[in-house]
Amino acid sequence: MRKIVLFMHISLDGFCATKDGGLEWISYNSAFEQYAEKIVKSVGTPLYGRNTFELMKYWRTVLNDPSATPHEAEHAKWIENIEKIVFSTTLTHEDWNNTKIISENITEEVTKLKEQEGKDLVIFGSPTLATSLMELGLIDEFQFTINPVILGEGKTFLGHVNKKVLLELISSETIGDGVIGVHYRIVK
């Protein structure tokens, strides 16, 4: 059975983006890139909310960009070819290769995905989707990069989850530039 893992970059005060969706505060460097790449290799199917999915379309432009780094080109090929799932009640059609839209029967659809063989289902960012799936009890693990910054305000990474959730630490590591990577499992 596959797990659903939420992968999110967060500030020390629990925000995943600035009020306008900005991510420029993330301490991105080669060590961070290597850490994220380990997570990407565990992905069988990326899951996106509508807004994050629209941002991910940037990678389509990288495919034919001669100035792209080898890492960027490799990631663009990966995201082009892998099955992608976007959760949206407003998106009805998508022409991006290997994209499936789920707009209703969320619990049933996600349960079917989890029952399939293969690598994990990983939510990239997508705080609204993460909150919805958390409320439905469908998230199994969290992978966070905690960045050494206090934003003061912004978008919270789990909205308004209205129940206590116990976590078990699987691993933690210092990534560099003060960033800490943590991996938690939900205690069920």
PDB file of N, CA, C and O in Angstrom, residues 38-71:
ATOM      1  N   LYS A  38      16.361  13.385  -3.092  1.00  0.00           N
ATOM      2  CA  LYS A  38      16.102  12.099  -2.420  1.00  0.00           C
ATOM      3  C   LYS A  38      14.593  11.896  -2.270  1.00  0.00           C
ATOM      4  O   LYS A  38      14.091  10.785  -2.438  1.00  0.00           O
ATOM      5  N   ILE A  39      13.877  12.953  -1.941  1.00  0.00           N
ATOM      6  CA  ILE A  39      12.432  12.854  -1.778  1.00  0.00           C
ATOM      7  C   ILE A  39      11.768  12.598  -3.125  1.00  0.00           C
ATOM      8  O   ILE A  39      10.895  11.736  -3.254  1.00  0.00           O
ATOM      9  N   VAL A  40      12.207  13.321  -4.148  1.00  0.00           N
ATOM     10  CA  VAL A  40      11.641  13.148  -5.487  1.00  0.00           C
ATOM     11  C   VAL A  40      11.794  11.693  -5.949  1.00  0.00           C
ATOM     12  O   VAL A  40      10.887  11.130  -6.575  1.00  0.00           O
ATOM     13  N   LYS A  41      12.903  11.067  -5.613  1.00  0.00           N
ATOM     14  CA  LYS A  41      13.128   9.672  -6.032  1.00  0.00           C
ATOM     15  C   LYS A  41      12.158   8.700  -5.359  1.00  0.00           C
ATOM     16  O   LYS A  41      11.978   7.585  -5.827  1.00  0.00           O
ATOM     17  N   SER A  42      11.513   9.118  -4.275  1.00  0.00           N
ATOM     18  CA  SER A  42      10.552   8.254  -3.583  1.00  0.00           C
ATOM     19  C   SER A  42       9.131   8.401  -4.134  1.00  0.00           C
ATOM     20  O   SER A  42       8.225   7.721  -3.683  1.00  0.00           O
ATOM     21  N   VAL A  43       8.964   9.285  -5.101  1.00  0.00           N
ATOM     22  CA  VAL A  43       7.633   9.639  -5.601  1.00  0.00           C
ATOM     23  C   VAL A  43       7.185   8.703  -6.717  1.00  0.00           C
ATOM     24  O   VAL A  43       7.883   8.519  -7.714  1.00  0.00           O
ATOM     25  N   GLY A  44       5.996   8.129  -6.524  1.00  0.00           N
ATOM     26  CA  GLY A  44       5.349   7.376  -7.595  1.00  0.00           C
ATOM     27  C   GLY A  44       4.403   8.274  -8.370  1.00  0.00           C
ATOM     28  O   GLY A  44       4.306   8.205  -9.591  1.00  0.00           O
ATOM     29  N   THR A  45       3.720   9.151  -7.637  1.00  0.00           N
ATOM     30  CA  THR A  45       2.768  10.077  -8.235  1.00  0.00           C
ATOM     31  C   THR A  45       2.756  11.363  -7.422  1.00  0.00           C
ATOM     32  O   THR A  45       2.475  11.320  -6.226  1.00  0.00           O
ATOM     33  N   PRO A  46       3.073  12.492  -8.059  1.00  0.00           N
ATOM     34  CA  PRO A  46       2.935  13.762  -7.336  1.00  0.00           C
ATOM     35  C   PRO A  46       1.479  14.201  -7.302  1.00  0.00           C
ATOM     36  O   PRO A  46       0.726  13.988  -8.258  1.00  0.00           O
ATOM     37  N   LEU A  47       1.079  14.792  -6.177  1.00  0.00           N
ATOM     38  CA  LEU A  47      -0.278  15.313  -5.993  1.00  0.00           C
ATOM     39  C   LEU A  47      -0.179  16.823  -5.834  1.00  0.00           C
ATOM     40  O   LEU A  47       0.668  17.313  -5.089  1.00  0.00           O
ATOM     41  N   TYR A  48      -1.064  17.544  -6.522  1.00  0.00           N
ATOM     42  CA  TYR A  48      -1.061  19.001  -6.462  1.00  0.00           C
ATOM     43  C   TYR A  48      -2.463  19.544  -6.264  1.00  0.00           C
ATOM     44  O   TYR A  48      -3.429  18.999  -6.800  1.00  0.00           O
ATOM     45  N   GLY A  49      -2.547  20.651  -5.542  1.00  0.00           N
ATOM     46  CA  GLY A  49      -3.749  21.458  -5.578  1.00  0.00           C
ATOM     47  C   GLY A  49      -3.680  22.296  -6.844  1.00  0.00           C
ATOM     48  O   GLY A  49      -2.640  22.369  -7.510  1.00  0.00           O
ATOM     49  N   ARG A  50      -4.765  22.936  -7.175  1.00  0.00           N
ATOM     50  CA  ARG A  50      -4.836  23.695  -8.441  1.00  0.00           C
ATOM     51  C   ARG A  50      -3.759  24.784  -8.531  1.00  0.00           C
ATOM     52  O   ARG A  50      -3.081  24.909  -9.546  1.00  0.00           O
ATOM     53  N   ASN A  51      -3.588  25.588  -7.490  1.00  0.00           N
ATOM     54  CA  ASN A  51      -2.628  26.691  -7.564  1.00  0.00           C
ATOM     55  C   ASN A  51      -1.195  26.199  -7.732  1.00  0.00           C
ATOM     56  O   ASN A  51      -0.447  26.716  -8.559  1.00  0.00           O
ATOM     57  N   THR A  52      -0.801  25.206  -6.960  1.00  0.00           N
ATOM     58  CA  THR A  52       0.560  24.678  -7.080  1.00  0.00           C
ATOM     59  C   THR A  52       0.752  24.022  -8.434  1.00  0.00           C
ATOM     60  O   THR A  52       1.809  24.150  -9.058  1.00  0.00           O
ATOM     61  N   PHE A  53      -0.269  23.335  -8.923  1.00  0.00           N
ATOM     62  CA  PHE A  53      -0.197  22.713 -10.247  1.00  0.00           C
ATOM     63  C   PHE A  53       0.084  23.760 -11.319  1.00  0.00           C
ATOM     64  O   PHE A  53       0.925  23.548 -12.202  1.00  0.00           O
ATOM     65  N   GLU A  54      -0.591  24.891 -11.235  1.00  0.00           N
ATOM     66  CA  GLU A  54      -0.357  25.959 -12.217  1.00  0.00           C
ATOM     67  C   GLU A  54       1.088  26.455 -12.135  1.00  0.00           C
ATOM     68  O   GLU A  54       1.715  26.724 -13.167  1.00  0.00           O
ATOM     69  N   LEU A  55       1.631  26.553 -10.931  1.00  0.00           N
ATOM     70  CA  LEU A  55       3.032  26.968 -10.773  1.00  0.00           C
ATOM     71  C   LEU A  55       3.990  25.927 -11.353  1.00  0.00           C
ATOM     72  O   LEU A  55       5.039  26.281 -11.913  1.00  0.00           O
ATOM     73  N   MET A  56       3.648  24.656 -11.233  1.00  0.00           N
ATOM     74  CA  MET A  56       4.522  23.591 -11.720  1.00  0.00           C
ATOM     75  C   MET A  56       4.628  23.579 -13.236  1.00  0.00           C
ATOM     76  O   MET A  56       5.577  23.026 -13.789  1.00  0.00           O
ATOM     77  N   LYS A  57       3.716  24.217 -13.913  1.00  0.00           N
ATOM     78  CA  LYS A  57       3.772  24.272 -15.381  1.00  0.00           C
ATOM     79  C   LYS A  57       5.017  25.008 -15.873  1.00  0.00           C
ATOM     80  O   LYS A  57       5.395  24.885 -17.030  1.00  0.00           O
ATOM     81  N   TYR A  58       5.661  25.722 -14.973  1.00  0.00           N
ATOM     82  CA  TYR A  58       6.942  26.358 -15.306  1.00  0.00           C
ATOM     83  C   TYR A  58       7.905  25.333 -15.900  1.00  0.00           C
ATOM     84  O   TYR A  58       8.658  25.628 -16.837  1.00  0.00           O
ATOM     85  N   TRP A  59       7.877  24.101 -15.374  1.00  0.00           N
ATOM     86  CA  TRP A  59       8.827  23.083 -15.814  1.00  0.00           C
ATOM     87  C   TRP A  59       8.639  22.705 -17.274  1.00  0.00           C
ATOM     88  O   TRP A  59       9.571  22.205 -17.907  1.00  0.00           O
ATOM     89  N   ARG A  60       7.482  22.970 -17.836  1.00  0.00           N
ATOM     90  CA  ARG A  60       7.279  22.714 -19.265  1.00  0.00           C
ATOM     91  C   ARG A  60       8.185  23.613 -20.100  1.00  0.00           C
ATOM     92  O   ARG A  60       8.637  23.220 -21.173  1.00  0.00           O
ATOM     93  N   THR A  61       8.441  24.815 -19.599  1.00  0.00           N
ATOM     94  CA  THR A  61       9.296  25.754 -20.342  1.00  0.00           C
ATOM     95  C   THR A  61      10.765  25.357 -20.270  1.00  0.00           C
ATOM     96  O   THR A  61      11.557  25.738 -21.133  1.00  0.00           O
ATOM     97  N   VAL A  62      11.134  24.595 -19.271  1.00  0.00           N
ATOM     98  CA  VAL A  62      12.528  24.203 -19.073  1.00  0.00           C
ATOM     99  C   VAL A  62      12.945  23.112 -20.058  1.00  0.00           C
ATOM    100  O   VAL A  62      14.119  23.003 -20.418  1.00  0.00           O
ATOM    101  N   LEU A  63      11.979  22.318 -20.512  1.00  0.00           N
ATOM    102  CA  LEU A  63      12.298  21.196 -21.402  1.00  0.00           C
ATOM    103  C   LEU A  63      13.128  21.608 -22.615  1.00  0.00           C
ATOM    104  O   LEU A  63      14.011  20.871 -23.041  1.00  0.00           O
ATOM    105  N   ASN A  64      12.841  22.747 -23.190  1.00  0.00           N
ATOM    106  CA  ASN A  64      13.542  23.204 -24.392  1.00  0.00           C
ATOM    107  C   ASN A  64      14.413  24.423 -24.147  1.00  0.00           C
ATOM    108  O   ASN A  64      14.741  25.145 -25.085  1.00  0.00           O
ATOM    109  N   ASP A  65      14.778  24.638 -22.894  1.00  0.00           N
ATOM    110  CA  ASP A  65      15.584  25.803 -22.543  1.00  0.00           C
ATOM    111  C   ASP A  65      17.069  25.425 -22.545  1.00  0.00           C
ATOM    112  O   ASP A  65      17.527  24.691 -21.662  1.00  0.00           O
ATOM    113  N   PRO A  66      17.843  25.920 -23.513  1.00  0.00           N
ATOM    114  CA  PRO A  66      19.257  25.555 -23.581  1.00  0.00           C
ATOM    115  C   PRO A  66      20.081  26.077 -22.394  1.00  0.00           C
ATOM    116  O   PRO A  66      21.175  25.569 -22.133  1.00  0.00           O
ATOM    117  N   SER A  67      19.558  27.042 -21.667  1.00  0.00           N
ATOM    118  CA  SER A  67      20.300  27.576 -20.525  1.00  0.00           C
ATOM    119  C   SER A  67      19.990  26.820 -19.218  1.00  0.00           C
ATOM    120  O   SER A  67      20.564  27.127 -18.182  1.00  0.00           O
ATOM    121  N   ALA A  68      19.106  25.833 -19.279  1.00  0.00           N
ATOM    122  CA  ALA A  68      18.761  25.055 -18.084  1.00  0.00           C
ATOM    123  C   ALA A  68      19.966  24.241 -17.622  1.00  0.00           C
ATOM    124  O   ALA A  68      20.728  23.721 -18.439  1.00  0.00           O
ATOM    125  N   THR A  69      20.132  24.147 -16.310  1.00  0.00           N
ATOM    126  CA  THR A  69      21.203  23.315 -15.772  1.00  0.00           C
ATOM    127  C   THR A  69      20.846  21.844 -16.001  1.00  0.00           C
ATOM    128  O   THR A  69      19.667  21.512 -16.221  1.00  0.00           O
ATOM    129  N   PRO A  70      21.825  20.954 -15.919  1.00  0.00           N
ATOM    130  CA  PRO A  70      21.498  19.526 -16.064  1.00  0.00           C
ATOM    131  C   PRO A  70      20.447  19.065 -15.046  1.00  0.00           C
ATOM    132  O   PRO A  70      19.561  18.284 -15.390  1.00  0.00           O
ATOM    133  N   HIS A  71      20.538  19.551 -13.811  1.00  0.00           N
ATOM    134  CA  HIS A  71      19.544  19.177 -12.797  1.00  0.00           C
ATOM    135  C   HIS A  71      18.160  19.678 -13.181  1.00  0.00           C
ATOM    136  O   HIS A  71      17.165  18.946 -13.058  1.00  0.00           O
TER     137      HIS A  71
END
